[in-house]
Amino acid sequence: LPLCIVGMLLLFYSILAVTGVDFDEARNDGWINKAEAPPVWYKTWCYFQFDKVVWGALPGCTVSLLSMIFVVALSSGLDIAAIDLEVPMR
């Protein structure tokens, strides 16, 4: 997968270089997205639409969510223990 991503980037930039198309022209033709100004950090929650959330699905996901939190916490603890065992004591 990383090779595919790098390959696509190389192909894209190679095509731009061979055809002599610059970034502004590619952007105007729709090959590159136009840059938008980033939103102000405190307005991030304004974009979230709570009325679109299906709250009825939340109880059915609770067990899975708690299980994932438990697994991540356990694996993080085991990673720390494994690193502790691998690091030589002075």
PDB file of N, CA and C in Angstrom:
ATOM      1  N   LEU A   1       0.815  -1.202   0.000  1.00  0.00           N
ATOM      2  CA  LEU A   1       0.000   0.000   0.000  1.00  0.00           C
ATOM      3  C   LEU A   1       0.859   1.267   0.000  1.00  0.00           C
ATOM      4  N   PRO A   2       1.905   1.357   0.831  1.00  0.00           N
ATOM      5  CA  PRO A   2       2.722   2.573   0.753  1.00  0.00           C
ATOM      6  C   PRO A   2       3.363   2.754  -0.619  1.00  0.00           C
ATOM      7  N   LEU A   3       3.765   1.653  -1.247  1.00  0.00           N
ATOM      8  CA  LEU A   3       4.351   1.778  -2.582  1.00  0.00           C
ATOM      9  C   LEU A   3       3.330   2.268  -3.597  1.00  0.00           C
ATOM     10  N   CYS A   4       2.094   1.854  -3.446  1.00  0.00           N
ATOM     11  CA  CYS A   4       1.040   2.334  -4.349  1.00  0.00           C
ATOM     12  C   CYS A   4       0.827   3.833  -4.177  1.00  0.00           C
ATOM     13  N   ILE A   5       0.811   4.295  -2.944  1.00  0.00           N
ATOM     14  CA  ILE A   5       0.605   5.719  -2.692  1.00  0.00           C
ATOM     15  C   ILE A   5       1.765   6.526  -3.273  1.00  0.00           C
ATOM     16  N   VAL A   6       2.983   6.083  -3.008  1.00  0.00           N
ATOM     17  CA  VAL A   6       4.153   6.786  -3.545  1.00  0.00           C
ATOM     18  C   VAL A   6       4.138   6.721  -5.067  1.00  0.00           C
ATOM     19  N   GLY A   7       3.763   5.557  -5.621  1.00  0.00           N
ATOM     20  CA  GLY A   7       3.708   5.416  -7.073  1.00  0.00           C
ATOM     21  C   GLY A   7       2.694   6.362  -7.707  1.00  0.00           C
ATOM     22  N   MET A   8       1.533   6.497  -7.083  1.00  0.00           N
ATOM     23  CA  MET A   8       0.522   7.415  -7.628  1.00  0.00           C
ATOM     24  C   MET A   8       1.000   8.861  -7.571  1.00  0.00           C
ATOM     25  N   LEU A   9       1.678   9.227  -6.467  1.00  0.00           N
ATOM     26  CA  LEU A   9       2.211  10.588  -6.376  1.00  0.00           C
ATOM     27  C   LEU A   9       3.270  10.838  -7.445  1.00  0.00           C
ATOM     28  N   LEU A  10       4.171   9.867  -7.617  1.00  0.00           N
ATOM     29  CA  LEU A  10       5.200  10.011  -8.651  1.00  0.00           C
ATOM     30  C   LEU A  10       4.589  10.104 -10.041  1.00  0.00           C
ATOM     31  N   LEU A  11       3.589   9.296 -10.307  1.00  0.00           N
ATOM     32  CA  LEU A  11       2.918   9.327 -11.607  1.00  0.00           C
ATOM     33  C   LEU A  11       2.247  10.682 -11.834  1.00  0.00           C
ATOM     34  N   PHE A  12       1.548  11.175 -10.828  1.00  0.00           N
ATOM     35  CA  PHE A  12       0.856  12.458 -10.958  1.00  0.00           C
ATOM     36  C   PHE A  12       1.835  13.594 -11.234  1.00  0.00           C
ATOM     37  N   TYR A  13       2.890  13.676 -10.421  1.00  0.00           N
ATOM     38  CA  TYR A  13       3.850  14.757 -10.608  1.00  0.00           C
ATOM     39  C   TYR A  13       4.648  14.584 -11.891  1.00  0.00           C
ATOM     40  N   SER A  14       4.872  13.355 -12.314  1.00  0.00           N
ATOM     41  CA  SER A  14       5.552  13.116 -13.586  1.00  0.00           C
ATOM     42  C   SER A  14       4.702  13.604 -14.750  1.00  0.00           C
ATOM     43  N   ILE A  15       3.410  13.314 -14.699  1.00  0.00           N
ATOM     44  CA  ILE A  15       2.501  13.775 -15.757  1.00  0.00           C
ATOM     45  C   ILE A  15       2.467  15.295 -15.801  1.00  0.00           C
ATOM     46  N   LEU A  16       2.429  15.931 -14.622  1.00  0.00           N
ATOM     47  CA  LEU A  16       2.463  17.396 -14.595  1.00  0.00           C
ATOM     48  C   LEU A  16       3.754  17.924 -15.206  1.00  0.00           C
ATOM     49  N   ALA A  17       4.879  17.286 -14.884  1.00  0.00           N
ATOM     50  CA  ALA A  17       6.166  17.756 -15.405  1.00  0.00           C
ATOM     51  C   ALA A  17       6.274  17.533 -16.907  1.00  0.00           C
ATOM     52  N   VAL A  18       5.832  16.379 -17.402  1.00  0.00           N
ATOM     53  CA  VAL A  18       5.943  16.061 -18.832  1.00  0.00           C
ATOM     54  C   VAL A  18       5.040  16.958 -19.662  1.00  0.00           C
ATOM     55  N   THR A  19       3.816  17.199 -19.171  1.00  0.00           N
ATOM     56  CA  THR A  19       2.875  18.021 -19.936  1.00  0.00           C
ATOM     57  C   THR A  19       3.133  19.515 -19.772  1.00  0.00           C
ATOM     58  N   GLY A  20       3.963  19.891 -18.792  1.00  0.00           N
ATOM     59  CA  GLY A  20       4.262  21.304 -18.591  1.00  0.00           C
ATOM     60  C   GLY A  20       3.159  22.068 -17.896  1.00  0.00           C
ATOM     61  N   VAL A  21       2.250  21.355 -17.253  1.00  0.00           N
ATOM     62  CA  VAL A  21       1.146  21.996 -16.539  1.00  0.00           C
ATOM     63  C   VAL A  21       1.636  22.411 -15.158  1.00  0.00           C
ATOM     64  N   ASP A  22       1.414  23.675 -14.789  1.00  0.00           N
ATOM     65  CA  ASP A  22       1.808  24.102 -13.448  1.00  0.00           C
ATOM     66  C   ASP A  22       0.659  23.892 -12.468  1.00  0.00           C
ATOM     67  N   PHE A  23       0.927  24.128 -11.191  1.00  0.00           N
ATOM     68  CA  PHE A  23      -0.070  23.845 -10.153  1.00  0.00           C
ATOM     69  C   PHE A  23      -1.309  24.723 -10.279  1.00  0.00           C
ATOM     70  N   ASP A  24      -1.129  25.970 -10.647  1.00  0.00           N
ATOM     71  CA  ASP A  24      -2.289  26.857 -10.781  1.00  0.00           C
ATOM     72  C   ASP A  24      -3.224  26.383 -11.890  1.00  0.00           C
ATOM     73  N   GLU A  25      -2.640  25.974 -12.997  1.00  0.00           N
ATOM     74  CA  GLU A  25      -3.458  25.478 -14.107  1.00  0.00           C
ATOM     75  C   GLU A  25      -4.146  24.168 -13.727  1.00  0.00           C
ATOM     76  N   ALA A  26      -3.420  23.271 -13.048  1.00  0.00           N
ATOM     77  CA  ALA A  26      -4.024  22.009 -12.604  1.00  0.00           C
ATOM     78  C   ALA A  26      -5.128  22.268 -11.595  1.00  0.00           C
ATOM     79  N   ARG A  27      -4.943  23.260 -10.734  1.00  0.00           N
ATOM     80  CA  ARG A  27      -5.966  23.610  -9.746  1.00  0.00           C
ATOM     81  C   ARG A  27      -7.195  24.190 -10.434  1.00  0.00           C
ATOM     82  N   ASN A  28      -6.992  25.035 -11.431  1.00  0.00           N
ATOM     83  CA  ASN A  28      -8.122  25.620 -12.155  1.00  0.00           C
ATOM     84  C   ASN A  28      -8.873  24.579 -12.977  1.00  0.00           C
ATOM     85  N   ASP A  29      -8.165  23.540 -13.450  1.00  0.00           N
ATOM     86  CA  ASP A  29      -8.809  22.476 -14.222  1.00  0.00           C
ATOM     87  C   ASP A  29      -9.453  21.418 -13.340  1.00  0.00           C
ATOM     88  N   GLY A  30      -9.274  21.525 -12.016  1.00  0.00           N
ATOM     89  CA  GLY A  30      -9.925  20.600 -11.099  1.00  0.00           C
ATOM     90  C   GLY A  30      -9.103  19.382 -10.723  1.00  0.00           C
ATOM     91  N   TRP A  31      -7.823  19.346 -11.083  1.00  0.00           N
ATOM     92  CA  TRP A  31      -6.978  18.194 -10.739  1.00  0.00           C
ATOM     93  C   TRP A  31      -6.457  18.287  -9.315  1.00  0.00           C
ATOM     94  N   ILE A  32      -6.375  19.491  -8.787  1.00  0.00           N
ATOM     95  CA  ILE A  32      -5.943  19.728  -7.405  1.00  0.00           C
ATOM     96  C   ILE A  32      -7.031  20.556  -6.740  1.00  0.00           C
ATOM     97  N   ASN A  33      -7.394  20.189  -5.517  1.00  0.00           N
ATOM     98  CA  ASN A  33      -8.420  20.943  -4.791  1.00  0.00           C
ATOM     99  C   ASN A  33      -7.930  22.348  -4.468  1.00  0.00           C
ATOM    100  N   LYS A  34      -8.853  23.272  -4.514  1.00  0.00           N
ATOM    101  CA  LYS A  34      -8.534  24.635  -4.122  1.00  0.00           C
ATOM    102  C   LYS A  34      -8.399  24.683  -2.599  1.00  0.00           C
ATOM    103  N   ALA A  35      -7.400  25.401  -2.125  1.00  0.00           N
ATOM    104  CA  ALA A  35      -7.169  25.507  -0.686  1.00  0.00           C
ATOM    105  C   ALA A  35      -8.240  26.400  -0.069  1.00  0.00           C
ATOM    106  N   GLU A  36      -8.757  25.938   1.046  1.00  0.00           N
ATOM    107  CA  GLU A  36      -9.741  26.723   1.787  1.00  0.00           C
ATOM    108  C   GLU A  36      -9.113  27.169   3.098  1.00  0.00           C
ATOM    109  N   ALA A  37      -9.588  28.277   3.598  1.00  0.00           N
ATOM    110  CA  ALA A  37      -9.086  28.755   4.881  1.00  0.00           C
ATOM    111  C   ALA A  37      -9.549  27.799   5.981  1.00  0.00           C
ATOM    112  N   PRO A  38      -8.668  27.416   6.879  1.00  0.00           N
ATOM    113  CA  PRO A  38      -9.084  26.508   7.948  1.00  0.00           C
ATOM    114  C   PRO A  38     -10.054  27.206   8.898  1.00  0.00           C
ATOM    115  N   PRO A  39     -10.992  26.454   9.466  1.00  0.00           N
ATOM    116  CA  PRO A  39     -11.936  27.088  10.392  1.00  0.00           C
ATOM    117  C   PRO A  39     -11.232  27.473  11.695  1.00  0.00           C
ATOM    118  N   VAL A  40     -11.795  28.425  12.354  1.00  0.00           N
ATOM    119  CA  VAL A  40     -11.270  28.835  13.648  1.00  0.00           C
ATOM    120  C   VAL A  40     -11.490  27.683  14.626  1.00  0.00           C
ATOM    121  N   TRP A  41     -10.534  27.418  15.497  1.00  0.00           N
ATOM    122  CA  TRP A  41     -10.563  26.227  16.334  1.00  0.00           C
ATOM    123  C   TRP A  41     -11.802  26.169  17.235  1.00  0.00           C
ATOM    124  N   TYR A  42     -12.303  27.293  17.685  1.00  0.00           N
ATOM    125  CA  TYR A  42     -13.430  27.260  18.614  1.00  0.00           C
ATOM    126  C   TYR A  42     -14.772  27.111  17.897  1.00  0.00           C
ATOM    127  N   LYS A  43     -14.784  27.100  16.564  1.00  0.00           N
ATOM    128  CA  LYS A  43     -16.038  26.903  15.836  1.00  0.00           C
ATOM    129  C   LYS A  43     -16.186  25.464  15.335  1.00  0.00           C
ATOM    130  N   THR A  44     -15.279  24.588  15.729  1.00  0.00           N
ATOM    131  CA  THR A  44     -15.317  23.211  15.250  1.00  0.00           C
ATOM    132  C   THR A  44     -16.626  22.534  15.632  1.00  0.00           C
ATOM    133  N   TRP A  45     -17.069  22.729  16.853  1.00  0.00           N
ATOM    134  CA  TRP A  45     -18.301  22.071  17.305  1.00  0.00           C
ATOM    135  C   TRP A  45     -19.539  22.652  16.645  1.00  0.00           C
ATOM    136  N   CYS A  46     -19.444  23.827  16.050  1.00  0.00           N
ATOM    137  CA  CYS A  46     -20.595  24.413  15.358  1.00  0.00           C
ATOM    138  C   CYS A  46     -20.960  23.612  14.110  1.00  0.00           C
ATOM    139  N   TYR A  47     -19.972  22.892  13.539  1.00  0.00           N
ATOM    140  CA  TYR A  47     -20.227  22.115  12.331  1.00  0.00           C
ATOM    141  C   TYR A  47     -20.886  20.772  12.634  1.00  0.00           C
ATOM    142  N   PHE A  48     -20.819  20.331  13.876  1.00  0.00           N
ATOM    143  CA  PHE A  48     -21.420  19.053  14.249  1.00  0.00           C
ATOM    144  C   PHE A  48     -22.922  19.241  14.413  1.00  0.00           C
ATOM    145  N   GLN A  49     -23.681  18.393  13.764  1.00  0.00           N
ATOM    146  CA  GLN A  49     -25.139  18.511  13.788  1.00  0.00           C
ATOM    147  C   GLN A  49     -25.712  17.386  14.655  1.00  0.00           C
ATOM    148  N   PHE A  50     -26.023  17.731  15.906  1.00  0.00           N
ATOM    149  CA  PHE A  50     -26.518  16.733  16.849  1.00  0.00           C
ATOM    150  C   PHE A  50     -27.868  16.158  16.442  1.00  0.00           C
ATOM    151  N   ASP A  51     -28.642  16.886  15.657  1.00  0.00           N
ATOM    152  CA  ASP A  51     -29.942  16.376  15.230  1.00  0.00           C
ATOM    153  C   ASP A  51     -29.814  15.272  14.185  1.00  0.00           C
ATOM    154  N   LYS A  52     -28.646  15.118  13.583  1.00  0.00           N
ATOM    155  CA  LYS A  52     -28.417  14.064  12.585  1.00  0.00           C
ATOM    156  C   LYS A  52     -27.927  12.755  13.215  1.00  0.00           C
ATOM    157  N   VAL A  53     -27.564  12.784  14.500  1.00  0.00           N
ATOM    158  CA  VAL A  53     -27.053  11.598  15.179  1.00  0.00           C
ATOM    159  C   VAL A  53     -28.209  10.648  15.482  1.00  0.00           C
ATOM    160  N   VAL A  54     -28.004   9.371  15.204  1.00  0.00           N
ATOM    161  CA  VAL A  54     -29.010   8.352  15.533  1.00  0.00           C
ATOM    162  C   VAL A  54     -28.707   7.883  16.958  1.00  0.00           C
ATOM    163  N   TRP A  55     -29.313   8.532  17.933  1.00  0.00           N
ATOM    164  CA  TRP A  55     -29.022   8.242  19.333  1.00  0.00           C
ATOM    165  C   TRP A  55     -29.516   6.864  19.742  1.00  0.00           C
ATOM    166  N   GLY A  56     -30.477   6.308  19.020  1.00  0.00           N
ATOM    167  CA  GLY A  56     -30.991   4.988  19.348  1.00  0.00           C
ATOM    168  C   GLY A  56     -29.980   3.875  19.114  1.00  0.00           C
ATOM    169  N   ALA A  57     -28.954   4.151  18.309  1.00  0.00           N
ATOM    170  CA  ALA A  57     -27.924   3.143  18.041  1.00  0.00           C
ATOM    171  C   ALA A  57     -26.875   3.088  19.148  1.00  0.00           C
ATOM    172  N   LEU A  58     -26.835   4.086  19.999  1.00  0.00           N
ATOM    173  CA  LEU A  58     -25.816   4.156  21.042  1.00  0.00           C
ATOM    174  C   LEU A  58     -25.886   3.006  22.046  1.00  0.00           C
ATOM    175  N   PRO A  59     -27.056   2.614  22.554  1.00  0.00           N
ATOM    176  CA  PRO A  59     -27.088   1.497  23.513  1.00  0.00           C
ATOM    177  C   PRO A  59     -26.573   0.188  22.913  1.00  0.00           C
ATOM    178  N   GLY A  60     -26.814  -0.047  21.647  1.00  0.00           N
ATOM    179  CA  GLY A  60     -26.338  -1.272  21.015  1.00  0.00           C
ATOM    180  C   GLY A  60     -24.829  -1.295  20.815  1.00  0.00           C
ATOM    181  N   CYS A  61     -24.202  -0.128  20.806  1.00  0.00           N
ATOM    182  CA  CYS A  61     -22.757  -0.033  20.610  1.00  0.00           C
ATOM    183  C   CYS A  61     -21.982   0.037  21.919  1.00  0.00           C
ATOM    184  N   THR A  62     -22.678   0.155  23.044  1.00  0.00           N
ATOM    185  CA  THR A  62     -22.010   0.378  24.317  1.00  0.00           C
ATOM    186  C   THR A  62     -21.084  -0.780  24.695  1.00  0.00           C
ATOM    187  N   VAL A  63     -21.549  -2.007  24.524  1.00  0.00           N
ATOM    188  CA  VAL A  63     -20.730  -3.167  24.886  1.00  0.00           C
ATOM    189  C   VAL A  63     -19.472  -3.217  24.014  1.00  0.00           C
ATOM    190  N   SER A  64     -19.630  -2.980  22.722  1.00  0.00           N
ATOM    191  CA  SER A  64     -18.467  -2.976  21.820  1.00  0.00           C
ATOM    192  C   SER A  64     -17.500  -1.859  22.184  1.00  0.00           C
ATOM    193  N   LEU A  65     -18.013  -0.690  22.492  1.00  0.00           N
ATOM    194  CA  LEU A  65     -17.168   0.437  22.848  1.00  0.00           C
ATOM    195  C   LEU A  65     -16.379   0.154  24.123  1.00  0.00           C
ATOM    196  N   LEU A  66     -17.045  -0.354  25.131  1.00  0.00           N
ATOM    197  CA  LEU A  66     -16.358  -0.677  26.380  1.00  0.00           C
ATOM    198  C   LEU A  66     -15.337  -1.792  26.169  1.00  0.00           C
ATOM    199  N   SER A  67     -15.659  -2.765  25.325  1.00  0.00           N
ATOM    200  CA  SER A  67     -14.715  -3.849  25.030  1.00  0.00           C
ATOM    201  C   SER A  67     -13.470  -3.306  24.342  1.00  0.00           C
ATOM    202  N   MET A  68     -13.654  -2.399  23.386  1.00  0.00           N
ATOM    203  CA  MET A  68     -12.497  -1.824  22.694  1.00  0.00           C
ATOM    204  C   MET A  68     -11.634  -1.012  23.647  1.00  0.00           C
ATOM    205  N   ILE A  69     -12.254  -0.245  24.536  1.00  0.00           N
ATOM    206  CA  ILE A  69     -11.491   0.532  25.512  1.00  0.00           C
ATOM    207  C   ILE A  69     -10.686  -0.401  26.407  1.00  0.00           C
ATOM    208  N   PHE A  70     -11.303  -1.512  26.854  1.00  0.00           N
ATOM    209  CA  PHE A  70     -10.609  -2.485  27.695  1.00  0.00           C
ATOM    210  C   PHE A  70      -9.424  -3.104  26.962  1.00  0.00           C
ATOM    211  N   VAL A  71      -9.621  -3.497  25.702  1.00  0.00           N
ATOM    212  CA  VAL A  71      -8.549  -4.134  24.929  1.00  0.00           C
ATOM    213  C   VAL A  71      -7.396  -3.161  24.707  1.00  0.00           C
ATOM    214  N   VAL A  72      -7.692  -1.918  24.372  1.00  0.00           N
ATOM    215  CA  VAL A  72      -6.640  -0.927  24.141  1.00  0.00           C
ATOM    216  C   VAL A  72      -5.888  -0.649  25.438  1.00  0.00           C
ATOM    217  N   ALA A  73      -6.608  -0.528  26.541  1.00  0.00           N
ATOM    218  CA  ALA A  73      -5.942  -0.285  27.823  1.00  0.00           C
ATOM    219  C   ALA A  73      -5.052  -1.462  28.210  1.00  0.00           C
ATOM    220  N   LEU A  74      -5.540  -2.675  28.006  1.00  0.00           N
ATOM    221  CA  LEU A  74      -4.767  -3.865  28.336  1.00  0.00           C
ATOM    222  C   LEU A  74      -3.535  -3.979  27.446  1.00  0.00           C
ATOM    223  N   SER A  75      -3.697  -3.767  26.157  1.00  0.00           N
ATOM    224  CA  SER A  75      -2.551  -3.894  25.252  1.00  0.00           C
ATOM    225  C   SER A  75      -1.522  -2.804  25.517  1.00  0.00           C
ATOM    226  N   SER A  76      -1.964  -1.607  25.875  1.00  0.00           N
ATOM    227  CA  SER A  76      -1.010  -0.543  26.199  1.00  0.00           C
ATOM    228  C   SER A  76      -0.219  -0.902  27.449  1.00  0.00           C
ATOM    229  N   GLY A  77      -0.908  -1.459  28.440  1.00  0.00           N
ATOM    230  CA  GLY A  77      -0.218  -1.890  29.656  1.00  0.00           C
ATOM    231  C   GLY A  77       0.783  -2.997  29.375  1.00  0.00           C
ATOM    232  N   LEU A  78       0.422  -3.929  28.503  1.00  0.00           N
ATOM    233  CA  LEU A  78       1.340  -5.012  28.145  1.00  0.00           C
ATOM    234  C   LEU A  78       2.534  -4.490  27.346  1.00  0.00           C
ATOM    235  N   ASP A  79       2.315  -3.495  26.499  1.00  0.00           N
ATOM    236  CA  ASP A  79       3.422  -2.897  25.755  1.00  0.00           C
ATOM    237  C   ASP A  79       4.418  -2.236  26.710  1.00  0.00           C
ATOM    238  N   ILE A  80       3.903  -1.538  27.697  1.00  0.00           N
ATOM    239  CA  ILE A  80       4.775  -0.885  28.671  1.00  0.00           C
ATOM    240  C   ILE A  80       5.563  -1.926  29.450  1.00  0.00           C
ATOM    241  N   ALA A  81       4.898  -3.016  29.840  1.00  0.00           N
ATOM    242  CA  ALA A  81       5.589  -4.079  30.575  1.00  0.00           C
ATOM    243  C   ALA A  81       6.661  -4.729  29.709  1.00  0.00           C
ATOM    244  N   ALA A  82       6.384  -4.946  28.433  1.00  0.00           N
ATOM    245  CA  ALA A  82       7.365  -5.557  27.535  1.00  0.00           C
ATOM    246  C   ALA A  82       8.570  -4.638  27.330  1.00  0.00           C
ATOM    247  N   ILE A  83       8.327  -3.355  27.189  1.00  0.00           N
ATOM    248  CA  ILE A  83       9.432  -2.402  27.041  1.00  0.00           C
ATOM    249  C   ILE A  83      10.266  -2.373  28.306  1.00  0.00           C
ATOM    250  N   ASP A  84       9.602  -2.429  29.459  1.00  0.00           N
ATOM    251  CA  ASP A  84      10.302  -2.431  30.727  1.00  0.00           C
ATOM    252  C   ASP A  84      11.207  -3.655  30.849  1.00  0.00           C
ATOM    253  N   LEU A  85      10.746  -4.777  30.351  1.00  0.00           N
ATOM    254  CA  LEU A  85      11.566  -5.993  30.416  1.00  0.00           C
ATOM    255  C   LEU A  85      12.747  -5.928  29.447  1.00  0.00           C
ATOM    256  N   GLU A  86      12.595  -5.247  28.321  1.00  0.00           N
ATOM    257  CA  GLU A  86      13.642  -5.192  27.314  1.00  0.00           C
ATOM    258  C   GLU A  86      14.729  -4.177  27.645  1.00  0.00           C
ATOM    259  N   VAL A  87      14.386  -3.132  28.385  1.00  0.00           N
ATOM    260  CA  VAL A  87      15.363  -2.085  28.692  1.00  0.00           C
ATOM    261  C   VAL A  87      16.255  -2.591  29.825  1.00  0.00           C
ATOM    262  N   PRO A  88      17.562  -2.568  29.603  1.00  0.00           N
ATOM    263  CA  PRO A  88      18.467  -3.059  30.658  1.00  0.00           C
ATOM    264  C   PRO A  88      18.463  -2.116  31.859  1.00  0.00           C
ATOM    265  N   MET A  89      18.539  -2.714  33.042  1.00  0.00           N
ATOM    266  CA  MET A  89      18.587  -1.929  34.289  1.00  0.00           C
ATOM    267  C   MET A  89      20.012  -1.498  34.559  1.00  0.00           C
ATOM    268  N   ARG A  90      20.191  -0.355  35.134  1.00  0.00           N
ATOM    269  CA  ARG A  90      21.539   0.138  35.453  1.00  0.00           C
ATOM    270  C   ARG A  90      21.840  -0.072  36.898  1.00  0.00           C
TER     271      ARG A  90
END
